[in-house]
Backbone as numpy.savetxt, mean C-alpha at the origin, in Angstrom:
# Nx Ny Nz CAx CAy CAz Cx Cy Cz
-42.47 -28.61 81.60 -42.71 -27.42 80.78 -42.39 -27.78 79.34
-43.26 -27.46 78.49 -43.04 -27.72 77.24 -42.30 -26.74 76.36
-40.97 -27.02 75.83 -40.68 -25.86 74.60 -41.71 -25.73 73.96
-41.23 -24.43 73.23 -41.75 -23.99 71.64 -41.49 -24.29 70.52
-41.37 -25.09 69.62 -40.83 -25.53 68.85 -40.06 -23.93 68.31
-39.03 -24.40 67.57 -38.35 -23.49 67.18 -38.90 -22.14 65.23
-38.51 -21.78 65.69 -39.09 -20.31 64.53 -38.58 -20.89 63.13
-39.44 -21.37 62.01 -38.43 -21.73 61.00 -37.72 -21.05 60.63
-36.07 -20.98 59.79 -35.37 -21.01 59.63 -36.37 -19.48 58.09
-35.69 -17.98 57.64 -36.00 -17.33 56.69 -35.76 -18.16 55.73
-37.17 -17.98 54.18 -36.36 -18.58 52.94 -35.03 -18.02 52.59
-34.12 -18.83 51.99 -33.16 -17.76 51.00 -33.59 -17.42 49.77
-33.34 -16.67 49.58 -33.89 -15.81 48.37 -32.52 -16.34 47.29
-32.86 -16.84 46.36 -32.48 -17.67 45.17 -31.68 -16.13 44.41
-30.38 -16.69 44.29 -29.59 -15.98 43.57 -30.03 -15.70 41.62
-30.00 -14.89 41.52 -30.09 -14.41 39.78 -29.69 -15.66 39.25
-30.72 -15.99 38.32 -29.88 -17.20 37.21 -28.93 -16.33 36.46
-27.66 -17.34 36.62 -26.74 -16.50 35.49 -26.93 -16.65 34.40
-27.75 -17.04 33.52 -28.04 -17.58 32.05 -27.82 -16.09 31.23
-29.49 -15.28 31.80 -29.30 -14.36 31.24 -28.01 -13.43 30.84
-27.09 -13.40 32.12 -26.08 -12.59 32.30 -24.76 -13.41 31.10
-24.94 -14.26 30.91 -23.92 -15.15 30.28 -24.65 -14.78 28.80
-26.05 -14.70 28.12 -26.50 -14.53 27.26 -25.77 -12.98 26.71
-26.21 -12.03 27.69 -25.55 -10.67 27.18 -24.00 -10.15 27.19
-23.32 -11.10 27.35 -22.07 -11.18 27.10 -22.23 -11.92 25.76
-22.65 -13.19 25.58 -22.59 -13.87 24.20 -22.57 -12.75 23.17
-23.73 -11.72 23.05 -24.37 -10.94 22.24 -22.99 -10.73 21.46
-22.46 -9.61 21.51 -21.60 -9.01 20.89 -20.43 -10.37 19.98
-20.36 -11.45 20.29 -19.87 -12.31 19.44 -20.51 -12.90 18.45
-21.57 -12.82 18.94 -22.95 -13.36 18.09 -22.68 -12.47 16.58
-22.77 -11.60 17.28 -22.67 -10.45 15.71 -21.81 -10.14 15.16
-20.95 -10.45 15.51 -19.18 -10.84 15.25 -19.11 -12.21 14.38
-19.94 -12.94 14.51 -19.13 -14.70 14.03 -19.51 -14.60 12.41
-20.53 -13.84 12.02 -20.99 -13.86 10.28 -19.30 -13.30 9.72
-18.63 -12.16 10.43 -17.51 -11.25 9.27 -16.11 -12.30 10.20
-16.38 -12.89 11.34 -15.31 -14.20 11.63 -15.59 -15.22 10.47
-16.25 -15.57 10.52 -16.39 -16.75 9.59 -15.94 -16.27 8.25
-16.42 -15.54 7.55 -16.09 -15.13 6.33 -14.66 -14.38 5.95
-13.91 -13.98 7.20 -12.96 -13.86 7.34 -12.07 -15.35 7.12
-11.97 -16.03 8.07 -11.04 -17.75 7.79 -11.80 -18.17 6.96
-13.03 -18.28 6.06 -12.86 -18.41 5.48 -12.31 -18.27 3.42
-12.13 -16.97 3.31 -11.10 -16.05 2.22 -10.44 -15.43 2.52
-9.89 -15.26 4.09 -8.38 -14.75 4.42 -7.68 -15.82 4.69
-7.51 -16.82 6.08 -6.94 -17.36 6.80 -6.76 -18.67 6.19
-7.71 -19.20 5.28 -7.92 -20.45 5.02 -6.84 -20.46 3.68
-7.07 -19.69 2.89 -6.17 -19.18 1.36 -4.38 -19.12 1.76
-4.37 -17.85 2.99 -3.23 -17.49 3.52 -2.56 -19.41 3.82
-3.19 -19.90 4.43 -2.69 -21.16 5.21 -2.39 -22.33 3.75
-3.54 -22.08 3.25 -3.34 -23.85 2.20 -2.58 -22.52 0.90
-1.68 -21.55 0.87 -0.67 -21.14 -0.06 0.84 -21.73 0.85
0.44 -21.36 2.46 2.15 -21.69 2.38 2.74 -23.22 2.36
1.22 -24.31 2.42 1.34 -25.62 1.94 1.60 -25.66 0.30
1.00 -24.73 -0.22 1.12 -24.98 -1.76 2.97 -24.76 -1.87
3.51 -23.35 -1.16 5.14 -23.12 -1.15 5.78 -24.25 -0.80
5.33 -25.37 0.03 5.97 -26.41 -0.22 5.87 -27.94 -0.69
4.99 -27.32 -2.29 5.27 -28.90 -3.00 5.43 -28.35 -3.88
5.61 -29.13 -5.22 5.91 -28.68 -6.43 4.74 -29.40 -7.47
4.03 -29.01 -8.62 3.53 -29.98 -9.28 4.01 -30.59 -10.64
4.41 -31.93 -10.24 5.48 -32.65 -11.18 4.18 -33.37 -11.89
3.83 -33.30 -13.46 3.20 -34.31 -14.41 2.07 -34.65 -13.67
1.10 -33.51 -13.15 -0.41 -33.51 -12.92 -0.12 -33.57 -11.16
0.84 -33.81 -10.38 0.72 -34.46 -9.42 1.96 -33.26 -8.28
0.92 -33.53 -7.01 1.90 -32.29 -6.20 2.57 -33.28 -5.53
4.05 -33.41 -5.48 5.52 -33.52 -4.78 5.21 -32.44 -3.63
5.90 -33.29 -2.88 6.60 -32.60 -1.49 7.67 -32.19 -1.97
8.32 -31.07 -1.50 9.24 -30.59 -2.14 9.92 -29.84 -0.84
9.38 -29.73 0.54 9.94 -28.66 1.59 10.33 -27.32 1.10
11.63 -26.61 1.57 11.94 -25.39 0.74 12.53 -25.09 -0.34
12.57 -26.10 -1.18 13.05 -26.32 -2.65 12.92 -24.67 -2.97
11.29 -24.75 -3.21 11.06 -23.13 -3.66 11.62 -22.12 -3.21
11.66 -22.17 -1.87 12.58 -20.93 -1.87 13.94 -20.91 -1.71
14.58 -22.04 -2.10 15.69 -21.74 -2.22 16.03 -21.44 -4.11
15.30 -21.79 -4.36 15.29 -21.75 -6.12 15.22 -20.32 -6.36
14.60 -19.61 -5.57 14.97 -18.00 -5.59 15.94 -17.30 -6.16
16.78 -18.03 -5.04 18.33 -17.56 -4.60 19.10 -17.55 -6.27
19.03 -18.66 -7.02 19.44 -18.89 -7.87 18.06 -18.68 -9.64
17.64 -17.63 -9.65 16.55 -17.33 -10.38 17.21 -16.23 -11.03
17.03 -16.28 -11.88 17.96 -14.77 -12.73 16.66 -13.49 -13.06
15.35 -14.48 -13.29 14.30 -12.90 -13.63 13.59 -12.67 -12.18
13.55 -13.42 -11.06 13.58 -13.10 -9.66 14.08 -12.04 -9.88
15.44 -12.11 -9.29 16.60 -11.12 -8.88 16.04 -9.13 -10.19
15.61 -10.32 -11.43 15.52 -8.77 -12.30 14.28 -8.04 -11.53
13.26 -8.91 -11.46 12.16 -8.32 -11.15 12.30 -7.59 -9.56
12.82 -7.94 -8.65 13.50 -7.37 -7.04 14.24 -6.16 -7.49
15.29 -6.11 -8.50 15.80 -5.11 -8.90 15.35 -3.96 -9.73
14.05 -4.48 -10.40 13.01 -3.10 -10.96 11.90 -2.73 -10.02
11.63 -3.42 -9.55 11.08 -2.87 -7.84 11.91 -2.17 -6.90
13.17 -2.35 -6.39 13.88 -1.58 -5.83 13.82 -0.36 -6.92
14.39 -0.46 -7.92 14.41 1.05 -7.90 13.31 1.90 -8.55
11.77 1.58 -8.34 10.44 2.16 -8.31 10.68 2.95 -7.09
10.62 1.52 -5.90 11.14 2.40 -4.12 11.87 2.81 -4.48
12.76 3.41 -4.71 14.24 4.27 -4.43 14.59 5.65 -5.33
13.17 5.52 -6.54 13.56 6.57 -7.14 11.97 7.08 -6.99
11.07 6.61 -7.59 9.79 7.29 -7.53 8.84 7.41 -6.65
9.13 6.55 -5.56 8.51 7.10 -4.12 8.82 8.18 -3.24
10.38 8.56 -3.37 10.78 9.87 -2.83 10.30 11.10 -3.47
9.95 10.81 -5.23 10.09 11.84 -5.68 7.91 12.36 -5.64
7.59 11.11 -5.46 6.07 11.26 -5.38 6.13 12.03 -3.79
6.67 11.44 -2.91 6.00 12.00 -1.50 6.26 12.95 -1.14
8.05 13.75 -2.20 7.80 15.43 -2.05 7.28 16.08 -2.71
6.98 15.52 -3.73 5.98 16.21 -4.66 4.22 16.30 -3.81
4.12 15.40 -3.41 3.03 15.53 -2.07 3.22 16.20 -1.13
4.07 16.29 -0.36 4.69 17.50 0.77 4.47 18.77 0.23
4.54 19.39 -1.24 4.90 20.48 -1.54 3.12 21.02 -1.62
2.32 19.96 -2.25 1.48 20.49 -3.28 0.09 19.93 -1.90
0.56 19.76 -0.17 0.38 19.89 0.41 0.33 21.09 1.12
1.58 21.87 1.05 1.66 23.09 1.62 0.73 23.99 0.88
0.94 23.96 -0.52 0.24 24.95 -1.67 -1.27 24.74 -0.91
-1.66 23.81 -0.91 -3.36 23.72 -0.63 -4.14 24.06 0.61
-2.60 23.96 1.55 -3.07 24.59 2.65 -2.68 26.02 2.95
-2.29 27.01 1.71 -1.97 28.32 1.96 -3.53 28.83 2.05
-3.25 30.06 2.91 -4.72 30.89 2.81 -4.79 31.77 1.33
-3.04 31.81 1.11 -3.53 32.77 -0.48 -3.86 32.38 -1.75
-4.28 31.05 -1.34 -4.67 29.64 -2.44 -6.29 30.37 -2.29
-6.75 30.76 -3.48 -8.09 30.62 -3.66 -9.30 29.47 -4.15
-10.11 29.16 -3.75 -10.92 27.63 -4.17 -9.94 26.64 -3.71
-9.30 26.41 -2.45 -9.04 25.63 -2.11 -9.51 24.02 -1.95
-10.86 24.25 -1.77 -11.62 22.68 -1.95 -11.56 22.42 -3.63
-11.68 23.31 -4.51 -11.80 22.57 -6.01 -10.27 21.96 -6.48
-9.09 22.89 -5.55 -8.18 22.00 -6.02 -7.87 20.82 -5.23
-8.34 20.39 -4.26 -8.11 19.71 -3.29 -8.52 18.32 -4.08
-10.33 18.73 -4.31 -10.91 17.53 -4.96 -10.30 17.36 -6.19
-9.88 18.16 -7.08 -8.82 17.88 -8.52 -7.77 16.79 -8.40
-6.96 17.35 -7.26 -5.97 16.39 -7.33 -5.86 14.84 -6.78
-7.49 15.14 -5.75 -7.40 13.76 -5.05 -8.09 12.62 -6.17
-9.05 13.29 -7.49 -9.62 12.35 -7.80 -8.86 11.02 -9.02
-7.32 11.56 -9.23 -7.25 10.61 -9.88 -7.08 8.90 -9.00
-7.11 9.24 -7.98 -7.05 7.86 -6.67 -8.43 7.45 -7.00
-9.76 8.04 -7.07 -10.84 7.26 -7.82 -10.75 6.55 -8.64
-10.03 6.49 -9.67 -9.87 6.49 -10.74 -9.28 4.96 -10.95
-10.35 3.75 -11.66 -9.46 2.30 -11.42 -8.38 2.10 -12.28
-7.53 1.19 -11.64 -6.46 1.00 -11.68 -5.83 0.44 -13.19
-6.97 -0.35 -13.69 -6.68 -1.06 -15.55 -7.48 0.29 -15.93
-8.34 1.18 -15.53 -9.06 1.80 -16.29 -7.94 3.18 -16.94
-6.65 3.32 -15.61 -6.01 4.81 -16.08 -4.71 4.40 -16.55
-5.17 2.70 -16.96 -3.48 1.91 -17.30 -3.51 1.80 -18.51
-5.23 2.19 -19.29 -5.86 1.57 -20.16 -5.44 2.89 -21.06
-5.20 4.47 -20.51 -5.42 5.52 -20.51 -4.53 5.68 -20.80
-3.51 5.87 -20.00 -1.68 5.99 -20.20 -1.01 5.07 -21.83
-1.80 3.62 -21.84 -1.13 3.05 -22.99 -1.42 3.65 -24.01
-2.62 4.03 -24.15 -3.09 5.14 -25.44 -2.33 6.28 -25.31
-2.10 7.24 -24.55 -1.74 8.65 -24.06 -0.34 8.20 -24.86
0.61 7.31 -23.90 1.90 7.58 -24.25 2.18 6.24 -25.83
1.13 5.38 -26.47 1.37 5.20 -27.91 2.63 5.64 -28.77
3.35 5.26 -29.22 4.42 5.57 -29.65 3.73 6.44 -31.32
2.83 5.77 -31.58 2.17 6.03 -33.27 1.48 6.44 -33.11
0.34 6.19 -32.27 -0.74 7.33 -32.63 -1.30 7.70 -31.25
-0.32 8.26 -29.97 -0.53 8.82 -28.87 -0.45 10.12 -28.95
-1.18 11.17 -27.94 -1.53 12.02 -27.83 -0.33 12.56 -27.55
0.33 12.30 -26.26 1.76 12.92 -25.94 2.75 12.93 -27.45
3.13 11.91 -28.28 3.82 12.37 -28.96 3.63 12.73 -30.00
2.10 13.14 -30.37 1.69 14.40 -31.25 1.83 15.37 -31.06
1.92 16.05 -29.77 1.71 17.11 -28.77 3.31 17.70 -29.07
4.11 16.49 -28.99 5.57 16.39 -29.33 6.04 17.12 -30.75
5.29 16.17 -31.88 5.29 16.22 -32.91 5.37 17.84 -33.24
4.16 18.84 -32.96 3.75 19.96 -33.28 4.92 20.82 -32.61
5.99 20.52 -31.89 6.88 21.14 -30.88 8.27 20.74 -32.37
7.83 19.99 -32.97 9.55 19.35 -33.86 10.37 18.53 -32.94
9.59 17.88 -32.10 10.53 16.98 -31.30 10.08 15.62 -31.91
11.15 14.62 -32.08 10.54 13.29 -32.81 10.40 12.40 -31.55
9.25 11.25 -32.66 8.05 10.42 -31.41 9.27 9.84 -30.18
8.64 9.43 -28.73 9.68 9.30 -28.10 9.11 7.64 -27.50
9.88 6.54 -27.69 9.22 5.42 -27.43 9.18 5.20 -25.91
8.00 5.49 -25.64 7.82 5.33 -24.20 7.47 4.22 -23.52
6.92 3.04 -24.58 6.10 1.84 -23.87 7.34 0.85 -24.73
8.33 1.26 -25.15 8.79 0.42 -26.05 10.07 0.17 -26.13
10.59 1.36 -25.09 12.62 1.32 -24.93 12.39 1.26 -23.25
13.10 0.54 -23.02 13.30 -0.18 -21.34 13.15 1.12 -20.43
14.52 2.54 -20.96 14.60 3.42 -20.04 13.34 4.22 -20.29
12.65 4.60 -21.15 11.20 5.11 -21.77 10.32 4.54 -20.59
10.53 3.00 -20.84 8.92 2.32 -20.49 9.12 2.60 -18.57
9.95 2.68 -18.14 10.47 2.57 -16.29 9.74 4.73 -16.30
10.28 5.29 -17.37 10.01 6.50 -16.86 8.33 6.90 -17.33
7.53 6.26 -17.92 6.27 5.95 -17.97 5.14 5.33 -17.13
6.13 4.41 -16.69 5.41 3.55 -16.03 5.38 4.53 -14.33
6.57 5.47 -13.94 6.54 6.56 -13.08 5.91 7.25 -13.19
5.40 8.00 -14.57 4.78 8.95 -14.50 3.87 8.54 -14.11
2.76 7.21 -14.65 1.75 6.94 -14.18 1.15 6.80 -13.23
2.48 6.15 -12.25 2.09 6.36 -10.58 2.14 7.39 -10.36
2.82 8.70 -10.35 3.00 9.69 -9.61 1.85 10.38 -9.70
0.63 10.44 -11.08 -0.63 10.96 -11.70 -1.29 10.21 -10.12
-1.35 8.92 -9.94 -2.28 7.96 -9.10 -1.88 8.49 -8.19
-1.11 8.60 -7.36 -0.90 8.36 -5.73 -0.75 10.30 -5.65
0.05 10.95 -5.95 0.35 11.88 -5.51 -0.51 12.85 -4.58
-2.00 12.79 -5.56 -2.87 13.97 -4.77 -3.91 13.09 -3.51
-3.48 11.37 -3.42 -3.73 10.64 -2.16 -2.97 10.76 -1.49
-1.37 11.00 -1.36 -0.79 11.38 -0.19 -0.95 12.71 0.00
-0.72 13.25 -1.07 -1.25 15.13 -0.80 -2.35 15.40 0.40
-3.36 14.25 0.54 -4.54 14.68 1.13 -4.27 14.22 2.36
-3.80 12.90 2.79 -3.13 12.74 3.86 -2.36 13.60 4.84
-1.10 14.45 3.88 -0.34 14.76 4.27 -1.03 16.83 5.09
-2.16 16.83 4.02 -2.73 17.86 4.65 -3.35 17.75 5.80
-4.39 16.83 5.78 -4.75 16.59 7.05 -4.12 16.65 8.39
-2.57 16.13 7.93 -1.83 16.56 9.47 -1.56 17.93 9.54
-1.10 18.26 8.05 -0.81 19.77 8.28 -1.27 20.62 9.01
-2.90 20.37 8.63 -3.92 21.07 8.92 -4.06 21.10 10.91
-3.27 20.10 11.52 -3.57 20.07 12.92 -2.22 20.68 13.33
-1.09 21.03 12.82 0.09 22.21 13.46 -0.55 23.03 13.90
-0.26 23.78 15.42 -0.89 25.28 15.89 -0.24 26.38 15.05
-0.62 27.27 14.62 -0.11 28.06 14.12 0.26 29.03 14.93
0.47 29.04 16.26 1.13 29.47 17.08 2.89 29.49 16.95
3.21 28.10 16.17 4.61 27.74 16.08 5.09 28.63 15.28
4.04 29.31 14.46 4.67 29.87 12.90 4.94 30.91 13.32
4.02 31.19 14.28 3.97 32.71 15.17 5.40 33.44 15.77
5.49 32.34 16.53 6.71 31.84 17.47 8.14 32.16 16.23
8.01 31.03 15.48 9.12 31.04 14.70 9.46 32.19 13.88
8.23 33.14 13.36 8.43 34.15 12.55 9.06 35.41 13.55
8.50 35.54 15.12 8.65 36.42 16.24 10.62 35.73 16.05
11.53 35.17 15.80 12.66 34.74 16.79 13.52 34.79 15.09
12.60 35.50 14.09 13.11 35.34 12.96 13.58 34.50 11.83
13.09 33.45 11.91 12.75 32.62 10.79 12.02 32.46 9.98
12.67 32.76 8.39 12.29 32.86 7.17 11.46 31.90 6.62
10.65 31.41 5.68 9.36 30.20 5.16 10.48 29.08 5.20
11.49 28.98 4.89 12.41 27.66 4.38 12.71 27.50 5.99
13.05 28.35 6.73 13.49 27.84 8.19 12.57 27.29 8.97
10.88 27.78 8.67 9.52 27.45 9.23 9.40 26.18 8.90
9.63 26.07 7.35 9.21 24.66 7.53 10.47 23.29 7.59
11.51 23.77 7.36 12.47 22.84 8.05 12.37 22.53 9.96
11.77 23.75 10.76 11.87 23.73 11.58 10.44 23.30 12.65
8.97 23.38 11.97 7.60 23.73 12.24 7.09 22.75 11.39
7.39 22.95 10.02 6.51 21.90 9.38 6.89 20.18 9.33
8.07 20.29 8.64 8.63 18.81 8.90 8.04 18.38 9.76
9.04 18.89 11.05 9.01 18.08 12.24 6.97 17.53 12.81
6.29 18.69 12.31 4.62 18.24 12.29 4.39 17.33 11.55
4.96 17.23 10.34 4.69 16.14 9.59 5.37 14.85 9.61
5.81 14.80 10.31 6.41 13.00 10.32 5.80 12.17 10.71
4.68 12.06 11.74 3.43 11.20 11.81 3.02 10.74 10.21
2.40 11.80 9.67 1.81 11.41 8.26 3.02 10.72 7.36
4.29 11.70 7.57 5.48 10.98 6.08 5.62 9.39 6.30
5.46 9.24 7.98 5.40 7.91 8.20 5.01 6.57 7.39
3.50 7.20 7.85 2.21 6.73 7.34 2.62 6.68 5.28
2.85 7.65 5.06 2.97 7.40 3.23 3.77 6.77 3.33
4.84 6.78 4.04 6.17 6.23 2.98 5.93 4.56 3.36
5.11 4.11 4.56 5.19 2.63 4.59 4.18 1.97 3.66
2.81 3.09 3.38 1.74 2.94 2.45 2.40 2.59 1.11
3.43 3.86 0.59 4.07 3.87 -0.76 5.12 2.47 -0.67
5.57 2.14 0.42 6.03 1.04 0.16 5.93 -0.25 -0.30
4.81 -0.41 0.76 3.49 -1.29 0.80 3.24 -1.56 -0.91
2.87 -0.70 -1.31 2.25 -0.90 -2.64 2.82 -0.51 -3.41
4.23 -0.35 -3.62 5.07 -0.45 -4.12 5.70 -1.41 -4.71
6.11 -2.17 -3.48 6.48 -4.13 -3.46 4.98 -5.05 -4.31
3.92 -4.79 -4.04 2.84 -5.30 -4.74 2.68 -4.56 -5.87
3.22 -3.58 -6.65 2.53 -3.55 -8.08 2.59 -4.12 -9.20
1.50 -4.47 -9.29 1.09 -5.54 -10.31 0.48 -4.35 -11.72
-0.95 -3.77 -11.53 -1.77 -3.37 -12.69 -1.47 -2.57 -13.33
-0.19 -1.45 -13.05 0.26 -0.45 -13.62 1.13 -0.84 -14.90
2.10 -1.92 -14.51 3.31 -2.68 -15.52 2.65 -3.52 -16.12
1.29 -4.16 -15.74 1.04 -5.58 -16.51 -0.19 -4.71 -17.79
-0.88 -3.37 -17.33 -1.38 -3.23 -18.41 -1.00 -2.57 -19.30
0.28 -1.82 -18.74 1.11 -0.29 -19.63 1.84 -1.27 -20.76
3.13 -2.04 -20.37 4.03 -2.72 -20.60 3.61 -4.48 -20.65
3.14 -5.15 -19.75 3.41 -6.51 -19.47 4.49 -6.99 -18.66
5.09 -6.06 -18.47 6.20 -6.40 -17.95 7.72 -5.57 -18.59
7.34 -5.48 -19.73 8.47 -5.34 -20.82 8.58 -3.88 -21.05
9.54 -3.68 -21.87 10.39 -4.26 -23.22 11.38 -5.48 -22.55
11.27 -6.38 -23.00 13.11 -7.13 -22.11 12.93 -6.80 -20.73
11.60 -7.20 -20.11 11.78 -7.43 -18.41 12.06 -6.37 -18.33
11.82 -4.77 -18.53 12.64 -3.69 -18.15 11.41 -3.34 -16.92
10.40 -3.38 -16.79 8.96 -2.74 -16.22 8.31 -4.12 -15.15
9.37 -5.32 -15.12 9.06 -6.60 -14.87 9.01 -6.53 -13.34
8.37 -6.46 -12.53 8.12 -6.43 -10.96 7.74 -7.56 -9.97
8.03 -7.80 -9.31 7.71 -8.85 -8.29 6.28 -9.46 -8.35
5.26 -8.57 -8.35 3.94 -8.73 -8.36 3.21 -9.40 -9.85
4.23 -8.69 -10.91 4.00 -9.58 -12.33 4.71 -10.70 -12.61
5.61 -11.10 -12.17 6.60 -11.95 -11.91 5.56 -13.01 -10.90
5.63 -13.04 -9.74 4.42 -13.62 -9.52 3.46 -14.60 -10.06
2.61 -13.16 -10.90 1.68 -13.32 -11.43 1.62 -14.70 -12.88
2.98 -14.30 -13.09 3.12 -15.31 -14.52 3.42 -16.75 -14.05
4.44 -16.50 -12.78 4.62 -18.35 -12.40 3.25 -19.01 -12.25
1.99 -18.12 -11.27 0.67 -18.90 -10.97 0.04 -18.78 -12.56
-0.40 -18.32 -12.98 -1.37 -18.44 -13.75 -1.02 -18.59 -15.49
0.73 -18.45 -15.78 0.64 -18.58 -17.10 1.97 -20.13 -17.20
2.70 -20.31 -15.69 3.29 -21.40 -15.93 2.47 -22.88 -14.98
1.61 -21.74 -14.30 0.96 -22.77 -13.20 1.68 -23.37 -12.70
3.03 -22.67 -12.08 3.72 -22.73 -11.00 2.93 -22.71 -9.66
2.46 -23.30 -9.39 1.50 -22.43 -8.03 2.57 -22.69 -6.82
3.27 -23.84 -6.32 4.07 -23.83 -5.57 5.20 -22.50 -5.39
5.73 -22.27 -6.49 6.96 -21.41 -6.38 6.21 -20.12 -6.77
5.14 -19.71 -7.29 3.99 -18.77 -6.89 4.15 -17.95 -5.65
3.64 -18.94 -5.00 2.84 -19.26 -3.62 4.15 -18.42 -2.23
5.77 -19.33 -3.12 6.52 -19.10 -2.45 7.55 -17.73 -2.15
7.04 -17.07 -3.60 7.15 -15.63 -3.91 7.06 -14.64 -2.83
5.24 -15.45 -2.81 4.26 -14.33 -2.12 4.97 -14.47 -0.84
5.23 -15.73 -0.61 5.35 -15.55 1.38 7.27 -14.77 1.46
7.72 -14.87 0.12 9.36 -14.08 0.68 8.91 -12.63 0.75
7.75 -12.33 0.02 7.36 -10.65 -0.29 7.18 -10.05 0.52
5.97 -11.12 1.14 5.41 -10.80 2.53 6.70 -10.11 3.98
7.54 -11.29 3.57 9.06 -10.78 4.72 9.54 -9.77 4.31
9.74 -9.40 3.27 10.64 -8.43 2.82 9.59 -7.04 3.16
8.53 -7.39 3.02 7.29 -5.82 3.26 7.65 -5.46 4.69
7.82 -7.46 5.19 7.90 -6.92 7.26 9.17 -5.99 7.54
9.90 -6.89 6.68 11.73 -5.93 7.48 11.73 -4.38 6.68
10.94 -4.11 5.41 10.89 -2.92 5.33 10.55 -2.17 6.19
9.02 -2.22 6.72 8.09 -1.88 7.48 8.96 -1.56 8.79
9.06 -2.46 9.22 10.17 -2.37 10.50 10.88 -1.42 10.37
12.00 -1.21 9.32 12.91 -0.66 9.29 12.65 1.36 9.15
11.47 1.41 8.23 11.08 2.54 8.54 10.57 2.97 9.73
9.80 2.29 9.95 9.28 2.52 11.66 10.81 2.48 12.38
11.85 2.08 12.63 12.66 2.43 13.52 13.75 3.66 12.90
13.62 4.13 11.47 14.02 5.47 11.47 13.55 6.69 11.28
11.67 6.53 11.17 11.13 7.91 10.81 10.34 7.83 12.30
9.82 6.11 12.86 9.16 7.10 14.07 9.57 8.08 15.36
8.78 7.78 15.96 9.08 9.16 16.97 10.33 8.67 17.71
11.21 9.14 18.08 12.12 8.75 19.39 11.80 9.17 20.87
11.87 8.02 21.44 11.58 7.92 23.03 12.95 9.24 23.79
C-alpha cells in the first residue's frame, strides 16, 4: 500500500518589518535635533569651555593653568566682597519692598470696586515692555542732578537739587526706584493671576465666622498666595544676583563702587581687564550662590508636607 505523501506544511505569514515602526519613533527626535543642536551648541558648549576658562589664568598673551587660584582669589578681593555686599542689600531691602508693593496693587486690581480694571492692569504691566538700557537711558536723564526733570519738579517746591546719580546713598536709592518702576506691575500680574483662582467661597466663609478685610487676607489671601510669592521672590532673586543694565547705565557702577554689583563687577574683569579666567570664575560662584538661595527659599516658603 502506498502512503500519501504528506500535506505541505501552511506558509508563515512574515512578521511586520520593524523598520517602519522604528522610523515613527525616530520622528519626534528628528524634529527635536535642529533646537538640540543649537542648544550645545550656545548653551552647553559656552557653559563648559567658561568653567575651563575659571581654571587658567592669562599671563603675557598666554593661558596658565592655574586650577582654583580664581576662586580662591575671591576670598581675598576687597571690590568682590563690595560688590556681594551692594547686591545683598538690593535683596534685602528692595525686593521685599517691590513684592509688597505687588501684593497690594494686586489686591487693588482685583477689587470689583476698581473700575477699568484691564486699563490699569495693562498701565502697570507695561513698564516690563519697556528695554532695559532704553528706561536706564530714561532714569539718567529723569534723575540728572542739573538739568533733570525730578529736580526741577523739586526746584518749583524750594527744595534744593538732590544728587541722585552722584552721592553713594542717592545713587543705591535711584537705582531702587528704577527697579521697583520695572518689575513691580510684572509681579503685580503674576501675583493676580493666582489671586484670581482663590474661591471666593473662603471670603464667604470667613466674613460668615466674622472676619474683618485685614483678617481675610492674613487668613484667605496670603495663605492663596504663596504658590505665586514663591514664584516672585525666587524670580526677584534670580535677577537680582544678575543685575547688570540698571547700575551699568544709571551709575556704572558708582559713585565710589556705591551701585557696584556682582553682574558689573563681572562684567569689568571680562571685557575691560580681560580677566576672562577670574570672569568666568565669578560667574560659576554666582551660579552657587543663586542654587543655595533658590534652595533655601524653596525650603521656607514652599508648601509643607
Amino acid at each position: 500500500m502506498t502512503l500519501a505523501p504528506p500535506a505541505p506544511a501552511p506558509a508563515r505569514t512574515k512578521a511586520p518589518a520593524a523598520r517602519p515602526r522604528r522610523r515613527g519613533r525616530a520622528a519626534p527626535y528628528l524634529f527635536v535635533l535642529p533646537a538640540l543642536l543649537l542648544f550645545a551648541a550656545f548653551k552647553l558648549y559656552p557653559i563648559g569651555w567658561s568653567f575651563v576658562m575659571s581654571l587658567h589664568r592669562t599671563v603675557a598673551g598666554v593661558d596658565t593653568y592655574v586650577g582654583a587660584d580664581n576662586y580662591t582669589r575671591m576670598l581675598d578681593d576687597p571690590l568682590m566682597w563690595t560688590a556681594l555686599r551692594n547686591t545683598g542689600v538690593i535683596l534685602a531691602v528692595q525686593v521685599p519692598l517691590m513684592l509688597a508693593l505687588a501684593t497690594a496693587l494686586a489686591v487693588a486690581l482685583n477689587s470689583t470696586l476698581l473700575r477699568g480694571r484691564s486699563l490699569f492692569r495693562l498701565g502697570f504691566f507695561l513698564p516690563m515692555v519697556t528695554g532695559l538700557v532704553a528706561y536706564g537711558i530714561v532714569f539718567s536723564v529723569l534723575l540728572n542732578k542739573d538739568y533733570g526733570l525730578v529736580n526741577w519738579l523739586l526746584g518749583q517746591l524750594g527744595i534744593d537739587p538732590v544728587p541722585w546719580l552722584t552721592d553713594g546713598l542717592w545713587a543705591r536709592i535711584s537705582l531702587g526706584l528704577a527697579l521697583t518702576w520695572h518689575y513691580t506691575g510684572y509681579n503685580a500680574v503674576l501675583l493676580l493671576a493666582r489671586l484670581q483662582t482663590i474661591p471666593h467661597e473662603l471670603y464667604d466663609a470667613a466674613s460668615v465666622d466674622g472676619a474683618g478685610a485685614f483678617a481675610a487676607f492674613r487668613h484667605v489671601t496670603l495663605p492663596g498666595l504663596r504658590p505665586a510669592l514663591l514664584l516672585t521672590t525666587v524670580l526677584s532673586t534670580i535677577g537680582t544676583l544678575q543685575l547688570f543694565d540698571e547700575p551699568y547705565v544709571l551709575t556704572g557702577g558708582g559713585p565710589d563702587n556705591a551701585t557696584l554689583t556682582i553682574g558689573v563687577y563681572l562684567y569689568r574683569n571680562a571685557f575691560t581687564y580681560f580677566d576672562f579666567g577670574y570672569a568666568s570664575a565669578l560667574a560659576y560662584a554666582l551660579t552657587v550662590l543663586i542654587g543655595l538661595l533658590g534652595l533655601l527659599q524653596f525650603r521656607l516658603l514652599g508648601e509643607k508636607p
